[in-house]
Amino acid sequence: MKLPYAEPYRIKMIEEIRQSTPEDRAKWLKDADFNLFNLKSSQVFIDLLTDSGTGSMSDRQWSALMTGDESYAGSRSFQELQETVQRITGFRFLLPTHQGRAAENVLFSVLVKDGDVIPGNSHFDTTKGHIEMRKAHAVDCTIDEAFDIENMHPFKGNIDLEKLENVYQQYPKEQVPFCLITVTCNTSGGQPVSLENIKAVKELSDRYGIPVYFDSARYAENAYFIKKREAGQEHRTIKEICKEMFSYGDGMTMSSKKDGLVNIGGFVALNNEEVFRQASNITIIYEGFITYGGLAGRDMAALAVGLDEATEFDYLESRISQVEYLGAKLMEFGIPVQKPIGGHAVFVDALKFLPNVPREEYPAQTLGLELYKEAGIRGVEIGTLLADRDPETRENRYPKLELLRLAIPRRTYTNNHMDYIAAGLKNVYDRRNEITKGYKITWEPPLLRHFTVKLEEA
Ligand code: F0G
């Protein structure tokens, strides 16, 4: 018999979580203006809001915290981090930041200006926010297969080279500061980008003289999928694949809260000395001196260890198999999910799940609220609320998919939790035909509305 995967660690410390009653939850939701971000964590039993900064650190990471060097300049922990980033990514220069969006701010402050166009594969919302804030435009060049949830394409994060070349032909080089490849692609369902595609994007971009940058939040998970799914890659180590992946880029932004296996942090890593010099000034203004960038020395020490642990195959096998386990359970129940199952989350298709809720009443948000009411589980809407309004017309932007994301924190829950989540969602699925009404907005901010929007029952 083939031995199944099992976690390559055992649990040394636990944190209590508490159940609540459906009555409690109905009241708490009303108090939270039907926005799951407004709930207190104590009101949530299983928290799948995000896999960002919510994972568990290892004993090696916790001990690294104790030896962190808190020097303002030239910290040893910075040097350890820089050595690790250079070894894994090959990028020469490192600027730590307090998280991923801060890395975007640092890099984009240097590279992006009014009227620019930044092609990529379904830019993440803060990334798009940082682009649009500078009156530039993000152009989505993801392959069409990504938007058909049944399509089993192994690399649904891939960039469509024809769409990309159209951008390069339509705009002068000066207006396209870089192409951004997001690995894995969060917005289209935690879907990977193949090494072949990354290489082809690099070759095409080189021909037009346009740099390539990575949004690397989940780069190790992307490398795992390359190893598992791409011909000729199965015998390589994750670290070898990462090194090659990054060799096709000019730099990266990183949210260390994902594949850095830490609770806070980010960085920019790059090769171009002039960009580094300018980005250093921005770092000093917004983050801190260039050898700590808004982090404590101990944060950098734990991150250096985390980057190494996250690029080990056994860790990734157990991490991604758990997400797959939940996805398989949901599929067994006939629940419509994005296929193949992504790296960090299962994405439930709310338009198929709740066909009776009108699009204007936010079906994915409605599904998230129903799941919370049912079982105390908190997911997150990846749909019309997240897609925000068109900056010019101020009309709702209806994305191709309306999804409820169930993001699985790293090394945090067991498969019993996965069974509980699947059962909770099945109970909602069994009563889906009775759910005919969604929600309407009572207040929203001008940008990134899903974090703070207020809603009422429609
Ligand atoms: N890029 C991607 C692909 C992301 O998923 C995120 C964050 C960021 C950049 C920004 O990083 O949070 O450290 O500032 N994603 C989280 C999520 C919030 O829930 O998917 P950050």
Short mmCIF file of C-alpha atoms and ligand atoms in Angstrom, two decimals:
data_model
loop_
_atom_site.label_atom_id
_atom_site.label_comp_id
_atom_site.label_asym_id
_atom_site.label_seq_id
_atom_site.Cartn_x
_atom_site.Cartn_y
_atom_site.Cartn_z
CA MET A 1 0.00 0.00 0.00
CA LYS A 2 1.27 3.46 -0.88
CA LEU A 3 1.86 5.37 2.33
CA PRO A 4 -0.24 8.53 2.53
CA TYR A 5 1.30 11.91 3.17
CA ALA A 6 1.55 12.99 6.78
CA GLU A 7 2.65 16.29 8.24
CA PRO A 8 6.47 16.48 8.52
CA TYR A 9 6.12 17.94 12.04
CA ARG A 10 4.37 17.31 15.32
CA ILE A 11 2.47 19.85 17.41
CA LYS A 12 4.19 21.29 20.47
CA MET A 13 1.84 24.10 21.47
CA ILE A 14 -1.89 24.61 20.94
CA GLU A 15 -4.26 27.58 20.97
CA GLU A 16 -7.86 27.20 22.11
CA ILE A 17 -10.70 28.11 19.73
CA ARG A 18 -14.34 28.25 20.75
CA GLN A 19 -17.68 27.30 19.25
CA SER A 20 -20.70 29.65 19.36
CA THR A 21 -24.44 29.30 18.80
CA PRO A 22 -26.33 30.26 15.62
CA GLU A 23 -28.14 32.95 17.68
CA ASP A 24 -24.83 34.48 18.81
CA ARG A 25 -23.60 34.52 15.24
CA ALA A 26 -26.75 36.12 13.81
CA LYS A 27 -26.39 38.97 16.30
CA TRP A 28 -22.65 39.38 15.78
CA LEU A 29 -23.14 39.58 12.01
CA LYS A 30 -25.68 42.35 12.36
CA ASP A 31 -23.32 44.26 14.69
CA ALA A 32 -20.56 43.76 12.08
CA ASP A 33 -22.69 45.34 9.30
CA PHE A 34 -22.56 41.98 7.51
CA ASN A 35 -18.87 42.47 6.79
CA LEU A 36 -16.83 39.46 7.96
CA PHE A 37 -13.75 41.69 8.40
CA ASN A 38 -15.61 43.41 11.25
CA LEU A 39 -15.98 40.25 13.36
CA LYS A 40 -13.81 39.72 16.41
CA SER A 41 -11.59 36.66 16.02
CA SER A 42 -13.16 35.25 19.21
CA GLN A 43 -16.47 35.15 17.31
CA VAL A 44 -14.96 32.84 14.68
CA PHE A 45 -14.43 29.08 15.15
CA ILE A 46 -12.38 28.31 12.04
CA ASP A 47 -10.81 31.33 10.40
CA LEU A 48 -10.28 31.00 6.65
CA LEU A 49 -10.34 34.73 5.96
CA THR A 50 -6.77 34.57 4.79
CA ASP A 51 -3.61 32.49 4.73
CA SER A 52 -1.66 35.72 5.22
CA GLY A 53 0.30 35.97 8.46
CA THR A 54 -2.02 33.43 10.10
CA GLY A 55 0.22 30.35 10.01
CA SER A 56 2.32 28.71 12.72
CA MET A 57 6.03 29.23 13.06
CA SER A 58 8.36 26.32 13.76
CA ASP A 59 10.49 25.84 16.88
CA ARG A 60 13.49 26.87 14.77
CA GLN A 61 11.76 30.14 13.86
CA TRP A 62 10.76 30.83 17.46
CA SER A 63 14.33 30.27 18.59
CA ALA A 64 15.60 32.56 15.81
CA LEU A 65 13.42 35.30 17.35
CA MET A 66 15.52 35.11 20.49
CA THR A 67 18.76 35.65 18.62
CA GLY A 68 17.53 38.51 16.39
CA ASP A 69 19.91 41.45 16.19
CA GLU A 70 18.02 44.69 16.88
CA SER A 71 20.71 47.06 15.57
CA TYR A 72 19.28 50.02 13.66
CA ALA A 73 21.84 49.68 10.86
CA GLY A 74 23.78 46.68 9.56
CA SER A 75 21.90 44.14 11.68
CA ARG A 76 23.22 40.57 11.54
CA SER A 77 19.63 39.40 11.09
CA PHE A 78 19.41 41.54 7.95
CA GLN A 79 22.56 39.91 6.64
CA GLU A 80 21.18 36.43 7.33
CA LEU A 81 18.00 37.37 5.52
CA GLN A 82 19.88 38.87 2.58
CA GLU A 83 22.04 35.77 2.26
CA THR A 84 18.94 33.55 2.26
CA VAL A 85 17.08 35.71 -0.28
CA GLN A 86 20.13 35.76 -2.56
CA ARG A 87 20.55 32.00 -2.28
CA ILE A 88 16.87 31.23 -3.02
CA THR A 89 16.05 33.94 -5.60
CA GLY A 90 19.40 35.01 -7.03
CA PHE A 91 18.46 38.71 -6.65
CA ARG A 92 21.36 40.89 -5.50
CA PHE A 93 19.66 43.70 -3.59
CA LEU A 94 17.21 43.42 -0.71
CA LEU A 95 14.92 45.97 0.90
CA PRO A 96 12.85 44.67 3.81
CA THR A 97 9.36 46.19 4.26
CA HIS A 98 6.63 45.74 6.83
CA GLN A 99 4.48 43.65 4.47
CA GLY A 100 3.76 42.90 0.80
CA ARG A 101 1.77 46.02 -0.04
CA ALA A 102 4.57 48.13 1.43
CA ALA A 103 6.96 46.39 -0.96
CA GLU A 104 4.55 47.36 -3.76
CA ASN A 105 4.59 50.94 -2.54
CA VAL A 106 8.39 51.05 -2.48
CA LEU A 107 8.88 49.52 -5.93
CA PHE A 108 5.96 51.23 -7.67
CA SER A 109 6.94 54.64 -6.28
CA VAL A 110 10.06 54.29 -8.38
CA LEU A 111 8.67 52.57 -11.47
CA VAL A 112 5.02 53.59 -11.96
CA LYS A 113 3.76 57.00 -13.14
CA ASP A 114 0.51 58.61 -14.28
CA GLY A 115 -0.84 56.99 -17.46
CA ASP A 116 1.33 53.86 -17.30
CA VAL A 117 0.06 50.43 -18.18
CA ILE A 118 1.09 47.33 -16.21
CA PRO A 119 0.19 44.02 -17.82
CA GLY A 120 0.08 40.86 -15.72
CA ASN A 121 -2.00 37.87 -14.63
CA SER A 122 -4.96 39.07 -12.52
CA HIS A 123 -3.17 41.54 -10.23
CA PHE A 124 -3.99 41.22 -6.53
CA ASP A 125 -6.24 43.94 -5.10
CA THR A 126 -3.58 45.90 -3.16
CA THR A 127 -1.34 45.66 -6.22
CA LYS A 128 -4.10 47.05 -8.40
CA GLY A 129 -4.76 49.68 -5.72
CA HIS A 130 -1.12 50.80 -5.82
CA ILE A 131 -1.26 50.99 -9.61
CA GLU A 132 -4.59 52.85 -9.82
CA MET A 133 -3.63 55.21 -7.00
CA ARG A 134 -0.85 56.42 -9.32
CA LYS A 135 -3.40 56.87 -12.14
CA ALA A 136 -1.91 53.94 -14.03
CA HIS A 137 -3.79 50.89 -15.32
CA ALA A 138 -3.46 47.18 -14.61
CA VAL A 139 -4.18 45.11 -17.72
CA ASP A 140 -5.21 41.51 -17.07
CA CYS A 141 -3.56 39.15 -19.56
CA THR A 142 -4.44 35.86 -17.81
CA ILE A 143 -5.30 32.97 -20.15
CA ASP A 144 -9.05 32.55 -20.78
CA GLU A 145 -9.02 29.00 -19.36
CA ALA A 146 -8.60 30.54 -15.89
CA PHE A 147 -12.16 31.85 -15.95
CA ASP A 148 -13.80 28.49 -16.65
CA ILE A 149 -13.85 26.77 -13.27
CA GLU A 150 -14.30 23.31 -14.81
CA ASN A 151 -11.28 23.63 -17.11
CA MET A 152 -8.49 21.37 -15.79
CA HIS A 153 -5.62 23.34 -17.34
CA PRO A 154 -2.66 22.63 -15.01
CA PHE A 155 -1.39 26.24 -15.10
CA LYS A 156 -4.39 28.53 -14.97
CA GLY A 157 -2.21 31.38 -13.72
CA ASN A 158 -0.42 31.56 -17.08
CA ILE A 159 -0.16 34.78 -19.05
CA ASP A 160 -1.68 34.79 -22.54
CA LEU A 161 1.28 35.80 -24.71
CA GLU A 162 -0.94 37.21 -27.42
CA LYS A 163 -2.75 39.49 -24.97
CA LEU A 164 0.61 40.55 -23.57
CA GLU A 165 2.07 41.29 -26.98
CA ASN A 166 -1.02 43.36 -27.83
CA VAL A 167 -0.24 45.56 -24.82
CA TYR A 168 3.39 45.87 -25.88
CA GLN A 169 2.32 46.83 -29.41
CA GLN A 170 -0.42 49.22 -28.33
CA TYR A 171 1.66 51.31 -25.90
CA PRO A 172 5.12 52.83 -26.22
CA LYS A 173 7.83 51.23 -24.12
CA GLU A 174 8.03 54.32 -21.87
CA GLN A 175 4.43 53.74 -20.78
CA VAL A 176 4.93 50.07 -19.78
CA PRO A 177 7.37 50.10 -16.85
CA PHE A 178 7.20 46.30 -16.34
CA CYS A 179 5.13 43.16 -16.67
CA LEU A 180 4.03 41.66 -13.34
CA ILE A 181 3.77 37.89 -12.93
CA THR A 182 1.90 36.84 -9.78
CA VAL A 183 2.96 33.39 -8.53
CA THR A 184 0.67 31.68 -7.66
CA CYS A 185 -2.14 33.77 -9.03
CA ASN A 186 -4.37 34.49 -6.01
CA THR A 187 -7.14 36.31 -7.86
CA SER A 188 -7.76 33.51 -10.36
CA GLY A 189 -7.85 30.86 -7.64
CA GLY A 190 -4.35 30.22 -6.30
CA GLN A 191 -3.44 28.87 -9.72
CA PRO A 192 0.19 28.37 -10.75
CA VAL A 193 2.19 29.76 -13.63
CA SER A 194 4.38 27.27 -15.53
CA LEU A 195 8.12 27.67 -15.88
CA GLU A 196 7.64 27.51 -19.64
CA ASN A 197 5.20 30.42 -19.51
CA ILE A 198 7.45 32.49 -17.25
CA LYS A 199 10.33 31.91 -19.67
CA ALA A 200 8.19 32.85 -22.67
CA VAL A 201 7.00 36.05 -20.95
CA LYS A 202 10.61 36.93 -20.28
CA GLU A 203 11.63 36.32 -23.91
CA LEU A 204 8.72 38.35 -25.27
CA SER A 205 9.33 41.19 -22.80
CA ASP A 206 13.04 41.22 -23.65
CA ARG A 207 12.16 41.73 -27.30
CA TYR A 208 10.24 44.88 -26.36
CA GLY A 209 12.79 45.96 -23.76
CA ILE A 210 10.33 45.66 -20.86
CA PRO A 211 11.41 44.38 -17.41
CA VAL A 212 9.62 41.50 -15.68
CA TYR A 213 8.84 41.56 -11.96
CA PHE A 214 7.23 38.92 -9.77
CA ASP A 215 4.58 39.30 -7.12
CA SER A 216 6.01 36.36 -5.23
CA ALA A 217 3.76 35.97 -2.15
CA ARG A 218 3.20 32.26 -2.89
CA TYR A 219 6.24 31.49 -5.03
CA ALA A 220 7.14 28.26 -3.19
CA GLU A 221 3.65 26.87 -3.77
CA ASN A 222 4.06 27.81 -7.44
CA ALA A 223 7.36 25.89 -7.57
CA TYR A 224 5.65 22.85 -6.02
CA PHE A 225 3.06 22.82 -8.81
CA ILE A 226 5.83 23.14 -11.41
CA LYS A 227 7.56 20.10 -9.91
CA LYS A 228 4.32 18.10 -9.81
CA ARG A 229 2.79 19.12 -13.13
CA GLU A 230 5.40 20.31 -15.60
CA ALA A 231 7.14 17.79 -17.82
CA GLY A 232 10.83 17.40 -17.04
CA GLN A 233 10.63 19.16 -13.65
CA GLU A 234 9.72 16.20 -11.41
CA HIS A 235 13.32 15.38 -10.39
CA ARG A 236 14.35 18.90 -9.46
CA THR A 237 14.27 20.31 -5.96
CA ILE A 238 11.90 23.15 -5.06
CA LYS A 239 14.91 25.40 -4.47
CA GLU A 240 16.30 24.66 -7.95
CA ILE A 241 12.96 25.47 -9.52
CA CYS A 242 12.65 28.72 -7.53
CA LYS A 243 16.10 29.79 -8.65
CA GLU A 244 15.27 29.23 -12.30
CA MET A 245 11.85 30.92 -11.96
CA PHE A 246 13.41 34.09 -10.55
CA SER A 247 16.22 34.04 -13.11
CA TYR A 248 13.61 35.18 -15.66
CA GLY A 249 12.81 38.34 -13.69
CA ASP A 250 14.37 41.67 -12.80
CA GLY A 251 13.04 41.65 -9.28
CA MET A 252 10.21 40.76 -6.94
CA THR A 253 7.86 42.06 -4.32
CA MET A 254 7.17 39.68 -1.47
CA SER A 255 4.57 39.31 1.21
CA SER A 256 6.49 37.24 3.75
CA LYS A 257 3.19 36.53 5.51
CA LYS A 258 2.57 33.76 3.00
CA ASP A 259 5.54 31.69 1.81
CA GLY A 260 7.88 33.37 4.28
CA LEU A 261 6.02 31.45 7.03
CA VAL A 262 6.00 34.46 9.36
CA ASN A 263 3.23 36.60 10.82
CA ILE A 264 4.46 39.94 9.45
CA GLY A 265 6.93 41.18 6.87
CA GLY A 266 7.70 41.69 3.23
CA PHE A 267 10.52 42.74 0.95
CA VAL A 268 11.62 43.93 -2.44
CA ALA A 269 14.52 42.06 -4.07
CA LEU A 270 16.04 43.14 -7.35
CA ASN A 271 19.07 43.31 -9.62
CA ASN A 272 19.02 46.85 -11.02
CA GLU A 273 21.29 49.06 -8.93
CA GLU A 274 19.68 52.33 -10.00
CA VAL A 275 16.18 51.09 -9.13
CA PHE A 276 17.57 49.80 -5.82
CA ARG A 277 19.11 53.21 -5.05
CA GLN A 278 15.86 55.06 -5.69
CA ALA A 279 13.78 52.44 -3.88
CA SER A 280 16.11 52.77 -0.88
CA ASN A 281 15.05 56.41 -0.49
CA ILE A 282 11.38 55.46 -0.57
CA THR A 283 12.05 52.71 1.98
CA ILE A 284 13.67 55.19 4.33
CA ILE A 285 10.70 57.56 4.08
CA TYR A 286 7.91 55.00 4.43
CA GLU A 287 9.38 51.94 6.14
CA GLY A 288 12.62 52.56 8.00
CA PHE A 289 16.35 52.31 7.39
CA ILE A 290 17.25 49.97 4.53
CA THR A 291 18.53 47.18 6.76
CA TYR A 292 15.26 46.77 8.66
CA GLY A 293 12.45 48.36 6.61
CA GLY A 294 9.79 48.46 9.33
CA LEU A 295 10.66 45.07 10.81
CA ALA A 296 12.30 44.13 14.08
CA GLY A 297 15.63 42.32 13.76
CA ARG A 298 13.94 39.21 15.18
CA ASP A 299 11.27 39.35 12.45
CA MET A 300 14.01 39.16 9.82
CA ALA A 301 15.72 36.31 11.68
CA ALA A 302 12.50 34.24 11.75
CA LEU A 303 11.86 35.07 8.10
CA ALA A 304 15.29 33.82 7.02
CA VAL A 305 14.45 30.43 8.58
CA GLY A 306 10.89 30.49 7.21
CA LEU A 307 12.01 31.04 3.62
CA ASP A 308 14.16 27.94 3.86
CA GLU A 309 11.43 25.81 5.44
CA ALA A 310 8.80 26.91 2.91
CA THR A 311 10.97 25.79 0.00
CA GLU A 312 11.23 22.20 1.26
CA PHE A 313 9.19 19.62 -0.67
CA ASP A 314 7.81 17.72 2.36
CA TYR A 315 6.38 20.88 3.87
CA LEU A 316 4.75 21.88 0.57
CA GLU A 317 3.41 18.36 0.01
CA SER A 318 1.58 18.37 3.34
CA ARG A 319 0.42 21.98 2.96
CA ILE A 320 -1.01 21.62 -0.52
CA SER A 321 -2.40 18.11 0.08
CA GLN A 322 -4.48 19.54 2.91
CA VAL A 323 -6.01 22.15 0.65
CA GLU A 324 -6.60 19.42 -1.93
CA TYR A 325 -8.23 17.23 0.76
CA LEU A 326 -10.80 19.92 1.52
CA GLY A 327 -11.40 20.51 -2.20
CA ALA A 328 -11.98 16.78 -2.83
CA LYS A 329 -14.52 16.61 0.03
CA LEU A 330 -16.48 19.54 -1.38
CA MET A 331 -16.45 18.02 -4.85
CA GLU A 332 -17.76 14.74 -3.37
CA PHE A 333 -20.76 16.72 -2.11
CA GLY A 334 -21.30 18.20 -5.59
CA ILE A 335 -20.32 21.71 -4.44
CA PRO A 336 -19.04 23.80 -7.40
CA VAL A 337 -15.39 24.75 -6.82
CA GLN A 338 -12.61 26.16 -8.97
CA LYS A 339 -10.67 23.24 -10.51
CA PRO A 340 -7.95 22.17 -10.24
CA ILE A 341 -7.80 23.03 -6.53
CA GLY A 342 -5.36 25.91 -5.95
CA GLY A 343 -2.36 26.09 -3.66
CA HIS A 344 -3.53 28.07 -0.66
CA ALA A 345 -7.30 28.00 -0.81
CA VAL A 346 -10.44 26.39 -2.14
CA PHE A 347 -12.56 28.77 -4.18
CA VAL A 348 -16.31 28.11 -4.24
CA ASP A 349 -18.29 29.31 -7.25
CA ALA A 350 -21.06 31.40 -5.71
CA LEU A 351 -22.95 32.01 -8.97
CA LYS A 352 -23.44 28.26 -9.37
CA PHE A 353 -23.95 27.66 -5.63
CA LEU A 354 -26.57 30.41 -5.15
CA PRO A 355 -28.22 30.91 -8.56
CA ASN A 356 -31.25 32.59 -6.97
CA VAL A 357 -29.31 35.53 -5.50
CA PRO A 358 -29.14 38.42 -8.02
CA ARG A 359 -25.68 39.53 -9.10
CA GLU A 360 -26.33 43.06 -7.73
CA GLU A 361 -26.86 41.53 -4.29
CA TYR A 362 -23.36 40.06 -4.02
CA PRO A 363 -23.81 36.24 -4.14
CA ALA A 364 -20.26 35.42 -2.95
CA GLN A 365 -20.61 37.72 0.06
CA THR A 366 -24.02 36.16 0.73
CA LEU A 367 -22.49 32.68 0.65
CA GLY A 368 -19.74 33.74 3.04
CA LEU A 369 -22.32 35.09 5.48
CA GLU A 370 -24.42 31.92 5.24
CA LEU A 371 -21.38 29.72 5.97
CA TYR A 372 -20.54 31.83 9.00
CA LYS A 373 -24.14 31.63 10.28
CA GLU A 374 -24.13 27.88 9.72
CA ALA A 375 -20.84 26.88 11.30
CA GLY A 376 -18.82 29.85 12.58
CA ILE A 377 -16.41 29.58 9.65
CA ARG A 378 -15.08 32.80 8.13
CA GLY A 379 -14.15 32.86 4.44
CA VAL A 380 -13.70 35.88 2.19
CA GLU A 381 -15.52 37.23 -0.85
CA ILE A 382 -13.49 37.33 -4.06
CA GLY A 383 -16.17 38.86 -6.22
CA THR A 384 -17.90 42.14 -6.96
CA LEU A 385 -17.17 43.77 -3.60
CA LEU A 386 -13.46 43.05 -4.00
CA ALA A 387 -13.48 44.08 -7.68
CA ASP A 388 -14.57 47.57 -6.58
CA ARG A 389 -16.00 50.25 -8.86
CA ASP A 390 -14.53 51.40 -12.15
CA PRO A 391 -12.39 54.41 -11.19
CA GLU A 392 -13.87 56.47 -14.06
CA THR A 393 -17.54 55.47 -14.33
CA ARG A 394 -17.94 54.54 -10.62
CA GLU A 395 -20.08 51.59 -11.73
CA ASN A 396 -19.71 48.18 -10.07
CA ARG A 397 -17.13 46.05 -11.89
CA TYR A 398 -18.57 42.56 -12.24
CA PRO A 399 -15.67 40.10 -12.42
CA LYS A 400 -15.90 36.97 -14.54
CA LEU A 401 -16.07 34.84 -11.40
CA GLU A 402 -17.90 35.39 -8.14
CA LEU A 403 -16.04 33.29 -5.56
CA LEU A 404 -15.96 32.53 -1.87
CA ARG A 405 -12.37 31.87 -0.90
CA LEU A 406 -11.61 29.44 1.92
CA ALA A 407 -7.93 30.17 2.56
CA ILE A 408 -6.10 27.63 4.68
CA PRO A 409 -3.50 29.00 7.13
CA ARG A 410 -0.17 27.14 7.00
CA ARG A 411 0.56 24.43 9.60
CA THR A 412 -2.46 25.54 11.67
CA TYR A 413 -5.54 23.33 11.29
CA THR A 414 -5.90 19.54 11.06
CA ASN A 415 -7.90 17.50 8.58
CA ASN A 416 -10.65 17.18 11.23
CA HIS A 417 -11.09 20.92 10.76
CA MET A 418 -11.27 20.33 7.01
CA ASP A 419 -14.06 17.75 7.58
CA TYR A 420 -15.92 20.26 9.75
CA ILE A 421 -15.63 22.96 7.07
CA ALA A 422 -16.87 20.58 4.37
CA ALA A 423 -19.88 19.57 6.50
CA GLY A 424 -20.73 23.21 7.23
CA LEU A 425 -20.71 24.10 3.58
CA LYS A 426 -22.72 21.01 2.66
CA ASN A 427 -25.46 22.07 5.09
CA VAL A 428 -25.66 25.45 3.34
CA TYR A 429 -25.66 23.67 -0.04
CA ASP A 430 -28.60 21.48 1.04
CA ARG A 431 -30.71 24.60 1.67
CA ARG A 432 -29.38 26.67 -1.24
CA ASN A 433 -32.73 26.96 -3.01
CA GLU A 434 -34.24 28.78 -0.04
CA ILE A 435 -31.55 31.48 -0.26
CA THR A 436 -32.96 34.03 -2.70
CA LYS A 437 -31.87 37.35 -1.23
CA GLY A 438 -28.46 38.90 -0.85
CA TYR A 439 -27.23 42.20 0.57
CA LYS A 440 -27.00 45.86 -0.38
CA ILE A 441 -24.37 48.46 0.42
CA THR A 442 -25.20 51.15 2.98
CA TRP A 443 -21.70 52.73 3.05
CA GLU A 444 -18.42 52.25 1.20
CA PRO A 445 -15.02 53.97 0.94
CA PRO A 446 -13.65 55.19 -2.43
CA LEU A 447 -10.95 52.50 -2.72
CA LEU A 448 -10.46 48.89 -1.51
CA ARG A 449 -14.03 48.86 -0.28
CA HIS A 450 -14.34 45.20 0.71
CA PHE A 451 -12.36 45.71 3.92
CA THR A 452 -14.71 48.31 5.40
CA VAL A 453 -17.94 48.22 3.37
CA LYS A 454 -21.20 48.21 5.37
CA LEU A 455 -24.13 46.11 4.21
CA GLU A 456 -27.75 45.32 5.07
CA GLU A 457 -30.07 42.54 4.04
CA ALA A 458 -31.61 43.23 0.61
N1 F0G B 1 0.23 40.00 -3.55
C1 F0G B 1 -0.56 38.93 -3.41
C2 F0G B 1 -0.67 37.93 -4.52
C3 F0G B 1 -1.30 38.78 -2.24
O1 F0G B 1 -2.09 37.73 -2.12
C4 F0G B 1 -1.18 39.75 -1.21
C5 F0G B 1 -1.94 39.64 0.02
C6 F0G B 1 -0.32 40.84 -1.41
C7 F0G B 1 0.36 40.93 -2.60
C8 F0G B 1 -0.15 41.92 -0.37
O2 F0G B 1 0.60 41.45 0.70
O3 F0G B 1 -0.95 41.46 2.66
O4 F0G B 1 1.51 41.37 2.97
O5 F0G B 1 0.45 43.44 2.20
N2 F0G B 1 -2.87 38.83 0.16
C9 F0G B 1 -3.62 38.57 1.36
C10 F0G B 1 -4.72 37.60 1.04
C11 F0G B 1 -4.08 39.76 2.10
O6 F0G B 1 -5.59 37.40 1.90
O7 F0G B 1 -4.73 37.02 -0.04
P1 F0G B 1 0.38 41.97 2.21
#
